[in-house]
Amino acid sequence: MSFDLVLFGGTGDLAWRKLLPGLFQAFRHGSLPSGGRIIGVARDDLDDHGYREFIRQRLAKTGGEKSPQAHEFERFATLLHFVRMDLSKPEDYAQLAQVLQSRGAETVVMYLATAPGLFTTVCEQLAASGLATPSTRIVLEKPLGHDLNSNRAINAVVRRFFDESQVFRIDHYLGKPSVQNLFALRFGNALFEPLWRREHIANIQITIAEDLGVEQRGAFYDGTGALRDMVQNHALQLLCAMAMEPPINASAAAIRDEKLKALRCLQPWTAQTLAQHAVCGQYTAGSIAGQHVPAYREEAGVPAHSQTETFAALRVEIGNWRWAGVPFYIRTGKRMAAREANIVVNFRPSPHPILRTPDGGSNKLVIKLQPQDGLELHLLAEDKASRNAPREHGVQTLAPAHLDLDFDKRFGSERVGAYEGLLLDAIAGRLNLFVRSDEQEEAWRWVQPLLDYWSADGRGPHFYPAGTWGPEAASVMLARDGFAWEHSFGKAKEKLA
Ligand code: NAP
């Protein structure tokens, strides 16, 4: 299949850190269809040769073990081309049209890895230049808008020129192998389904914690914050994967229909829940791995009195028969104690404990997404230490134990990366792992009252020292329900000890 993949923003951070390494890996694995071209687009004064050299240097610097060998890059480089253009100038599109139309590839993928402010102009100009044809696919990077209205405005323009089946909205979390495993766990195994409901589950916790700060992206991040950057998209997509009903089949339409239904069941915010079920935080100076790190407000590009949240913790309820009354807790933040993303399903304790159970002893399933990809099933077993001790009234004492499935060990760590898989899907036209406009709009609709509340709330964020698990208020929120946050599984636990 011949394809042209146009990377708008082909010299940008996302392109050389994620997209070109993903494409190179697909090329190395032999999964990139042959007969393709990758066309970088930016305003830089480059030609094909200059662009190849630019990418060669970047891949050599950032790829580590995955960096191409010289001979590999030489072959990959033949796919790379460059078109210099200013996306805001209608006259510049003629050259792109010429490059694409001279070849007439079967599939043309337009990947918009540029500032979202350019999205509508690019769509309009592609259409005006005859480049929005039925064989065109358009890939839109997050953030798709800044709030509900801007998201609707972008989608309305995109819809004018492209059918929904041509639009690939990226949420790279959906491309992670660990998230694929989550779908496999739920819909490939019958074991958990009877337990996957309010009668057996006490609460579900979704954590996406980063130990990094805002790096060189302080100015960008300050206009975004944790709610827009992580909750509206990644965390809600994980919540959907946990809460959705089994789809009728594995088609994109069936999966997206069920995710949309789950989003529609999110209980709307009220004055009371806005005040009690959402905590925003911001990191102060602290220590990560023994190194002093500055406060968020001291980061380059961040205003000295910024109120932007670098941490968000939410208590969410899902109003349907399966989940009514089960709290889903979402927590995400920067400069936290460890880099780990996981989902913990806390099952209800035994209704009639006849054995001696440790405090808080109940079953849990830990779905580890990052840094490792695996599952832990926590059970209670006979306490070995008490085996030889006289039994008090003949009652057995239990201790926690767990089964541990490490997907990297089981299947090898060399698996398809998120961007590699998603780029291949976009080229092949597979929509399953991309977000439909109604899903995305529903997520914005739910988040919007909280965005409004936090921006109007004069109290500002709760502070937490870098290198901790976030502000105290987030723990108080769970303690009110009689629960506590779960964290530090597997390697992350060893790192903390
Ligand atoms: P970036 O480093 O600032 O790169 C922007 C790219 O767009 C550059 O190649 C730039 O090249 C090009 N560009 C900007 N204005 C242009 C114009 N008028 N005409 C033609 N090209 C233009 O930004 P980024 O970090 O790669 O982010 C790109 C998009 O991806 C943003 O929407 C961002 O939110 C999203 N995103 C980024 C990341 C990430 O990790 N970086 C992660 C998720 C999503 P010239 O300036 O030379 O033209």
CSV table of N, CA, C and O in Angstrom, one decimal, residues 59-161:
chain,number,residue,atom,x,y,z
A,59,LEU,N,17.7,11.4,16.5
A,59,LEU,CA,17.5,10.0,16.8
A,59,LEU,C,18.7,9.5,17.5
A,59,LEU,O,18.6,8.7,18.5
A,60,ALA,N,19.9,9.9,17.1
A,60,ALA,CA,21.1,9.4,17.7
A,60,ALA,C,21.2,9.8,19.1
A,60,ALA,O,21.7,9.1,20.0
A,61,LYS,N,20.8,11.1,19.4
A,61,LYS,CA,20.9,11.6,20.7
A,61,LYS,C,19.9,11.1,21.7
A,61,LYS,O,20.1,10.9,22.9
A,62,THR,N,18.7,10.8,21.2
A,62,THR,CA,17.6,10.5,22.1
A,62,THR,C,17.2,9.0,22.2
A,62,THR,O,16.5,8.6,23.1
A,63,GLY,N,17.6,8.2,21.3
A,63,GLY,CA,17.1,6.9,21.2
A,63,GLY,C,17.7,5.9,22.1
A,63,GLY,O,17.1,4.8,22.3
A,64,GLY,N,18.9,6.1,22.7
A,64,GLY,CA,19.5,5.1,23.6
A,64,GLY,C,19.7,3.8,22.8
A,64,GLY,O,20.2,3.9,21.6
A,65,GLU,N,19.3,2.7,23.4
A,65,GLU,CA,19.5,1.4,22.7
A,65,GLU,C,18.7,1.3,21.4
A,65,GLU,O,19.0,0.6,20.5
A,66,LYS,N,17.7,2.1,21.3
A,66,LYS,CA,16.8,2.1,20.1
A,66,LYS,C,17.3,2.9,19.0
A,66,LYS,O,16.7,3.0,17.9
A,67,SER,N,18.4,3.7,19.2
A,67,SER,CA,19.0,4.5,18.1
A,67,SER,C,19.3,3.7,16.9
A,67,SER,O,19.8,2.5,17.1
A,68,PRO,N,19.1,4.2,15.8
A,68,PRO,CA,19.4,3.4,14.5
A,68,PRO,C,20.9,3.3,14.4
A,68,PRO,O,21.7,4.2,14.7
A,69,GLN,N,21.3,2.1,13.9
A,69,GLN,CA,22.7,1.9,13.4
A,69,GLN,C,22.8,2.8,12.1
A,69,GLN,O,21.8,3.0,11.4
A,70,ALA,N,24.0,3.1,11.7
A,70,ALA,CA,24.2,4.0,10.5
A,70,ALA,C,23.5,3.4,9.3
A,70,ALA,O,22.9,4.1,8.6
A,71,HIS,N,23.7,2.1,9.1
A,71,HIS,CA,23.2,1.5,7.9
A,71,HIS,C,21.6,1.4,7.9
A,71,HIS,O,21.0,1.6,6.9
A,72,GLU,N,21.1,1.3,9.1
A,72,GLU,CA,19.6,1.3,9.3
A,72,GLU,C,19.1,2.7,8.9
A,72,GLU,O,18.1,2.8,8.2
A,73,PHE,N,19.8,3.7,9.5
A,73,PHE,CA,19.3,5.0,9.2
A,73,PHE,C,19.3,5.4,7.8
A,73,PHE,O,18.4,6.0,7.2
A,74,GLU,N,20.4,4.9,7.1
A,74,GLU,CA,20.5,5.2,5.7
A,74,GLU,C,19.3,4.7,4.9
A,74,GLU,O,18.8,5.4,4.0
A,75,ARG,N,18.9,3.6,5.2
A,75,ARG,CA,17.7,3.0,4.5
A,75,ARG,C,16.4,3.8,4.9
A,75,ARG,O,15.6,4.1,4.1
A,76,PHE,N,16.3,4.0,6.2
A,76,PHE,CA,15.1,4.8,6.7
A,76,PHE,C,15.0,6.2,6.1
A,76,PHE,O,14.0,6.7,5.7
A,77,ALA,N,16.2,6.8,6.0
A,77,ALA,CA,16.3,8.2,5.5
A,77,ALA,C,15.7,8.3,4.1
A,77,ALA,O,15.2,9.4,3.8
A,78,THR,N,15.7,7.3,3.3
A,78,THR,CA,15.2,7.4,2.0
A,78,THR,C,13.7,7.7,2.0
A,78,THR,O,13.1,8.2,1.0
A,79,LEU,N,13.0,7.4,3.1
A,79,LEU,CA,11.6,7.7,3.2
A,79,LEU,C,11.3,9.2,3.6
A,79,LEU,O,10.2,9.7,3.4
A,80,LEU,N,12.4,9.9,4.1
A,80,LEU,CA,12.2,11.2,4.7
A,80,LEU,C,12.3,12.3,3.6
A,80,LEU,O,13.2,12.3,2.8
A,81,HIS,N,11.3,13.2,3.7
A,81,HIS,CA,11.3,14.3,2.7
A,81,HIS,C,10.9,15.6,3.6
A,81,HIS,O,10.4,15.5,4.7
A,82,PHE,N,11.1,16.7,2.9
A,82,PHE,CA,10.8,18.0,3.7
A,82,PHE,C,10.1,19.0,2.8
A,82,PHE,O,10.5,19.1,1.6
A,83,VAL,N,9.1,19.6,3.3
A,83,VAL,CA,8.4,20.7,2.5
A,83,VAL,C,8.4,21.9,3.5
A,83,VAL,O,7.9,21.8,4.6
A,84,ARG,N,9.1,23.0,3.0
A,84,ARG,CA,9.2,24.2,3.9
A,84,ARG,C,7.9,25.0,3.6
A,84,ARG,O,7.6,25.4,2.5
A,85,MET,N,7.2,25.2,4.6
A,85,MET,CA,6.0,26.1,4.4
A,85,MET,C,5.6,26.7,5.7
A,85,MET,O,5.8,26.2,6.8
A,86,ASP,N,4.9,27.9,5.6
A,86,ASP,CA,4.3,28.5,6.8
A,86,ASP,C,2.8,28.1,6.7
A,86,ASP,O,2.1,28.5,5.8
A,87,LEU,N,2.3,27.4,7.7
A,87,LEU,CA,1.0,26.8,7.7
A,87,LEU,C,-0.1,27.9,7.8
A,87,LEU,O,-1.2,27.7,7.4
A,88,SER,N,0.3,29.1,8.2
A,88,SER,CA,-0.7,30.2,8.3
A,88,SER,C,-0.8,30.9,6.9
A,88,SER,O,-1.7,31.8,6.8
A,89,LYS,N,0.0,30.6,6.0
A,89,LYS,CA,0.0,31.3,4.7
A,89,LYS,C,-0.7,30.4,3.6
A,89,LYS,O,-0.1,29.4,3.2
A,90,PRO,N,-1.9,30.8,3.1
A,90,PRO,CA,-2.6,29.9,2.1
A,90,PRO,C,-1.7,29.6,0.9
A,90,PRO,O,-1.8,28.5,0.4
A,91,GLU,N,-0.9,30.6,0.5
A,91,GLU,CA,-0.1,30.4,-0.8
A,91,GLU,C,0.9,29.3,-0.6
A,91,GLU,O,1.4,28.7,-1.6
A,92,ASP,N,1.3,29.0,0.6
A,92,ASP,CA,2.3,27.9,0.8
A,92,ASP,C,1.8,26.5,0.6
A,92,ASP,O,2.6,25.6,0.5
A,93,TYR,N,0.5,26.3,0.5
A,93,TYR,CA,-0.1,25.0,0.4
A,93,TYR,C,0.1,24.4,-1.0
A,93,TYR,O,0.0,23.2,-1.2
A,94,ALA,N,0.3,25.3,-2.0
A,94,ALA,CA,0.4,24.9,-3.3
A,94,ALA,C,1.6,23.9,-3.5
A,94,ALA,O,1.5,22.9,-4.2
A,95,GLN,N,2.7,24.2,-2.8
A,95,GLN,CA,3.8,23.3,-3.0
A,95,GLN,C,3.6,21.9,-2.4
A,95,GLN,O,4.0,20.9,-3.0
A,96,LEU,N,2.9,21.9,-1.2
A,96,LEU,CA,2.6,20.6,-0.6
A,96,LEU,C,1.6,19.9,-1.6
A,96,LEU,O,1.8,18.7,-1.8
A,97,ALA,N,0.7,20.6,-2.1
A,97,ALA,CA,-0.3,19.9,-3.0
A,97,ALA,C,0.5,19.3,-4.2
A,97,ALA,O,0.2,18.1,-4.6
A,98,GLN,N,1.5,20.0,-4.7
A,98,GLN,CA,2.3,19.5,-5.9
A,98,GLN,C,3.0,18.2,-5.5
A,98,GLN,O,3.0,17.3,-6.2
A,99,VAL,N,3.7,18.3,-4.3
A,99,VAL,CA,4.4,17.1,-3.8
A,99,VAL,C,3.5,15.9,-3.7
A,99,VAL,O,3.9,14.8,-4.1
A,100,LEU,N,2.3,16.1,-3.1
A,100,LEU,CA,1.4,15.0,-2.9
A,100,LEU,C,0.8,14.5,-4.1
A,100,LEU,O,0.7,13.3,-4.4
A,101,GLN,N,0.3,15.5,-4.9
A,101,GLN,CA,-0.5,15.1,-6.1
A,101,GLN,C,0.4,14.5,-7.2
A,101,GLN,O,0.0,13.6,-8.0
A,102,SER,N,1.7,14.8,-7.2
A,102,SER,CA,2.6,14.3,-8.2
A,102,SER,C,2.8,12.7,-8.0
A,102,SER,O,3.1,12.0,-8.9
A,103,ARG,N,2.5,12.3,-6.8
A,103,ARG,CA,2.6,10.8,-6.6
A,103,ARG,C,1.3,10.1,-6.5
A,103,ARG,O,1.2,9.0,-6.9
A,104,GLY,N,0.3,10.8,-5.9
A,104,GLY,CA,-1.0,10.1,-5.8
A,104,GLY,C,-1.0,8.9,-5.0
A,104,GLY,O,-1.5,7.8,-5.5
A,105,ALA,N,-0.5,8.9,-3.8
A,105,ALA,CA,-0.4,7.7,-2.9
A,105,ALA,C,-1.9,7.3,-2.6
A,105,ALA,O,-2.8,8.1,-2.5
A,106,GLU,N,-2.0,6.0,-2.3
A,106,GLU,CA,-3.4,5.5,-2.0
A,106,GLU,C,-3.9,6.1,-0.7
A,106,GLU,O,-5.1,6.4,-0.6
A,107,THR,N,-3.0,6.3,0.2
A,107,THR,CA,-3.5,6.9,1.5
A,107,THR,C,-2.6,8.1,1.9
A,107,THR,O,-1.4,8.0,1.7
A,108,VAL,N,-3.2,9.1,2.3
A,108,VAL,CA,-2.4,10.3,2.7
A,108,VAL,C,-2.8,10.6,4.2
A,108,VAL,O,-4.0,10.8,4.5
A,109,VAL,N,-1.9,10.5,5.1
A,109,VAL,CA,-2.1,10.8,6.5
A,109,VAL,C,-1.5,12.2,6.8
A,109,VAL,O,-0.3,12.4,6.7
A,110,MET,N,-2.4,13.1,7.3
A,110,MET,CA,-1.9,14.4,7.7
A,110,MET,C,-1.8,14.4,9.2
A,110,MET,O,-2.9,14.3,9.9
A,111,TYR,N,-0.6,14.4,9.8
A,111,TYR,CA,-0.5,14.4,11.2
A,111,TYR,C,-0.2,15.8,11.7
A,111,TYR,O,0.8,16.4,11.4
A,112,LEU,N,-1.2,16.4,12.5
A,112,LEU,CA,-1.0,17.7,12.9
A,112,LEU,C,-0.3,17.8,14.3
A,112,LEU,O,-0.9,17.9,15.3
A,113,ALA,N,1.0,17.8,14.2
A,113,ALA,CA,1.9,17.9,15.4
A,113,ALA,C,2.3,19.3,15.6
A,113,ALA,O,3.5,19.6,15.7
A,114,THR,N,1.4,20.2,15.5
A,114,THR,CA,1.7,21.7,15.7
A,114,THR,C,0.8,22.2,16.8
A,114,THR,O,-0.1,21.6,17.3
A,115,ALA,N,0.9,23.5,17.1
A,115,ALA,CA,0.1,24.1,18.1
A,115,ALA,C,-1.4,24.0,17.6
A,115,ALA,O,-1.7,24.2,16.5
A,116,PRO,N,-2.3,23.7,18.6
A,116,PRO,CA,-3.7,23.6,18.2
A,116,PRO,C,-4.3,24.8,17.6
A,116,PRO,O,-5.3,24.7,16.8
A,117,GLY,N,-3.7,26.0,17.8
A,117,GLY,CA,-4.2,27.2,17.2
A,117,GLY,C,-4.1,27.1,15.7
A,117,GLY,O,-4.8,27.9,15.0
A,118,LEU,N,-3.3,26.2,15.2
A,118,LEU,CA,-3.2,26.1,13.7
A,118,LEU,C,-4.2,25.1,13.1
A,118,LEU,O,-4.3,25.0,11.9
A,119,PHE,N,-4.8,24.3,13.9
A,119,PHE,CA,-5.6,23.2,13.4
A,119,PHE,C,-6.7,23.6,12.4
A,119,PHE,O,-6.8,23.0,11.3
A,120,THR,N,-7.4,24.6,12.8
A,120,THR,CA,-8.6,25.0,11.9
A,120,THR,C,-8.0,25.5,10.6
A,120,THR,O,-8.5,25.2,9.5
A,121,THR,N,-7.0,26.4,10.6
A,121,THR,CA,-6.4,26.9,9.4
A,121,THR,C,-5.9,25.8,8.5
A,121,THR,O,-6.1,25.8,7.3
A,122,VAL,N,-5.2,24.9,9.1
A,122,VAL,CA,-4.7,23.8,8.3
A,122,VAL,C,-5.8,23.0,7.6
A,122,VAL,O,-5.7,22.7,6.4
A,123,CYS,N,-6.9,22.7,8.3
A,123,CYS,CA,-8.0,22.0,7.7
A,123,CYS,C,-8.6,22.8,6.6
A,123,CYS,O,-8.8,22.2,5.5
A,124,GLU,N,-8.8,24.1,6.8
A,124,GLU,CA,-9.4,24.9,5.8
A,124,GLU,C,-8.5,25.0,4.5
A,124,GLU,O,-9.0,24.9,3.4
A,125,GLN,N,-7.2,25.1,4.8
A,125,GLN,CA,-6.3,25.3,3.6
A,125,GLN,C,-6.1,24.0,2.9
A,125,GLN,O,-5.9,24.0,1.7
A,126,LEU,N,-6.1,22.8,3.6
A,126,LEU,CA,-6.0,21.5,2.9
A,126,LEU,C,-7.2,21.4,2.0
A,126,LEU,O,-7.0,21.0,0.8
A,127,ALA,N,-8.4,21.8,2.5
A,127,ALA,CA,-9.6,21.6,1.6
A,127,ALA,C,-9.5,22.6,0.4
A,127,ALA,O,-9.7,22.2,-0.7
A,128,ALA,N,-9.0,23.8,0.7
A,128,ALA,CA,-8.9,24.8,-0.4
A,128,ALA,C,-7.9,24.4,-1.4
A,128,ALA,O,-8.0,24.7,-2.6
A,129,SER,N,-6.9,23.6,-1.0
A,129,SER,CA,-5.9,23.1,-2.0
A,129,SER,C,-6.2,21.8,-2.6
A,129,SER,O,-5.4,21.2,-3.2
A,130,GLY,N,-7.4,21.3,-2.4
A,130,GLY,CA,-7.8,20.0,-2.9
A,130,GLY,C,-7.1,18.8,-2.2
A,130,GLY,O,-7.0,17.7,-2.8
A,131,LEU,N,-6.7,19.0,-1.0
A,131,LEU,CA,-6.0,17.9,-0.3
A,131,LEU,C,-6.8,17.2,0.7
A,131,LEU,O,-6.4,16.3,1.4
A,132,ALA,N,-8.1,17.6,0.8
A,132,ALA,CA,-9.0,16.9,1.8
A,132,ALA,C,-9.9,16.0,0.9
A,132,ALA,O,-11.0,16.3,0.6
A,133,THR,N,-9.3,14.9,0.5
A,133,THR,CA,-10.0,13.9,-0.3
A,133,THR,C,-10.5,12.7,0.5
A,133,THR,O,-10.1,12.6,1.7
A,134,PRO,N,-11.3,11.8,0.0
A,134,PRO,CA,-11.7,10.7,0.8
A,134,PRO,C,-10.6,9.8,1.2
A,134,PRO,O,-10.7,9.0,2.1
A,135,SER,N,-9.4,9.9,0.5
A,135,SER,CA,-8.3,9.0,0.9
A,135,SER,C,-7.4,9.7,2.0
A,135,SER,O,-6.4,9.2,2.4
A,136,THR,N,-7.8,10.9,2.4
A,136,THR,CA,-7.0,11.6,3.4
A,136,THR,C,-7.4,11.2,4.8
A,136,THR,O,-8.6,11.0,5.0
A,137,ARG,N,-6.4,11.0,5.6
A,137,ARG,CA,-6.7,10.8,7.1
A,137,ARG,C,-6.1,11.9,7.8
A,137,ARG,O,-5.0,12.3,7.5
A,138,ILE,N,-6.7,12.4,8.9
A,138,ILE,CA,-6.2,13.5,9.6
A,138,ILE,C,-6.0,13.0,11.1
A,138,ILE,O,-6.9,12.5,11.7
A,139,VAL,N,-4.7,13.2,11.6
A,139,VAL,CA,-4.4,12.8,12.9
A,139,VAL,C,-4.3,14.1,13.8
A,139,VAL,O,-3.5,15.0,13.4
A,140,LEU,N,-5.1,14.2,14.9
A,140,LEU,CA,-5.0,15.4,15.7
A,140,LEU,C,-4.4,15.1,17.0
A,140,LEU,O,-4.9,14.2,17.7
A,141,GLU,N,-3.4,15.9,17.4
A,141,GLU,CA,-2.7,15.7,18.7
A,141,GLU,C,-3.5,16.4,19.7
A,141,GLU,O,-4.2,17.3,19.5
A,142,LYS,N,-3.4,15.9,21.0
A,142,LYS,CA,-4.0,16.7,22.1
A,142,LYS,C,-3.1,17.9,22.3
A,142,LYS,O,-1.9,17.9,22.0
A,143,PRO,N,-3.6,19.0,22.9
A,143,PRO,CA,-4.9,19.1,23.4
A,143,PRO,C,-5.8,19.6,22.3
A,143,PRO,O,-5.5,20.6,21.5
A,144,LEU,N,-7.0,19.0,22.1
A,144,LEU,CA,-7.9,19.5,21.1
A,144,LEU,C,-8.9,20.4,21.8
A,144,LEU,O,-9.9,20.1,22.2
A,145,GLY,N,-8.4,21.7,21.9
A,145,GLY,CA,-9.1,22.7,22.6
A,145,GLY,C,-8.6,22.9,24.0
A,145,GLY,O,-7.8,22.1,24.5
A,146,HIS,N,-9.2,24.0,24.6
A,146,HIS,CA,-8.7,24.4,25.9
A,146,HIS,C,-9.9,24.2,26.9
A,146,HIS,O,-9.7,24.2,28.1
A,147,ASP,N,-11.1,24.1,26.3
A,147,ASP,CA,-12.3,23.9,27.1
A,147,ASP,C,-13.3,23.4,26.2
A,147,ASP,O,-13.1,23.1,25.0
A,148,LEU,N,-14.6,23.2,26.7
A,148,LEU,CA,-15.6,22.6,25.9
A,148,LEU,C,-15.9,23.4,24.7
A,148,LEU,O,-16.0,22.8,23.6
A,149,ASN,N,-16.0,24.7,24.8
A,149,ASN,CA,-16.3,25.5,23.6
A,149,ASN,C,-15.3,25.5,22.5
A,149,ASN,O,-15.6,25.3,21.3
A,150,SER,N,-14.0,25.6,22.9
A,150,SER,CA,-12.9,25.5,21.9
A,150,SER,C,-12.8,24.1,21.3
A,150,SER,O,-12.5,24.0,20.1
A,151,ASN,N,-13.1,23.1,22.1
A,151,ASN,CA,-13.1,21.8,21.5
A,151,ASN,C,-14.2,21.6,20.5
A,151,ASN,O,-14.0,21.1,19.4
A,152,ARG,N,-15.4,22.2,20.8
A,152,ARG,CA,-16.5,22.1,19.8
A,152,ARG,C,-16.2,22.8,18.6
A,152,ARG,O,-16.5,22.4,17.5
A,153,ALA,N,-15.5,24.0,18.7
A,153,ALA,CA,-15.2,24.8,17.6
A,153,ALA,C,-14.2,24.1,16.6
A,153,ALA,O,-14.4,24.1,15.4
A,154,ILE,N,-13.2,23.5,17.2
A,154,ILE,CA,-12.2,22.8,16.3
A,154,ILE,C,-12.9,21.6,15.6
A,154,ILE,O,-12.8,21.4,14.4
A,155,ASN,N,-13.7,20.8,16.4
A,155,ASN,CA,-14.4,19.7,15.8
A,155,ASN,C,-15.4,20.1,14.7
A,155,ASN,O,-15.5,19.4,13.7
A,156,ALA,N,-16.0,21.3,14.9
A,156,ALA,CA,-16.9,21.7,13.9
A,156,ALA,C,-16.2,22.0,12.6
A,156,ALA,O,-16.7,21.6,11.5
A,157,VAL,N,-15.0,22.6,12.6
A,157,VAL,CA,-14.3,22.9,11.4
A,157,VAL,C,-13.8,21.6,10.8
A,157,VAL,O,-13.9,21.4,9.6
A,158,VAL,N,-13.3,20.7,11.6
A,158,VAL,CA,-12.8,19.4,11.1
A,158,VAL,C,-13.9,18.6,10.4
A,158,VAL,O,-13.7,18.1,9.3
A,159,ARG,N,-15.1,18.7,11.0
A,159,ARG,CA,-16.2,18.0,10.5
A,159,ARG,C,-16.7,18.5,9.1
A,159,ARG,O,-17.2,17.8,8.3
A,160,ARG,N,-16.4,19.8,8.9
A,160,ARG,CA,-16.8,20.4,7.6
A,160,ARG,C,-16.1,19.8,6.4
A,160,ARG,O,-16.6,19.7,5.3
A,161,PHE,N,-14.9,19.3,6.7
A,161,PHE,CA,-14.0,18.9,5.6
A,161,PHE,C,-13.7,17.4,5.6
A,161,PHE,O,-13.3,16.8,4.6
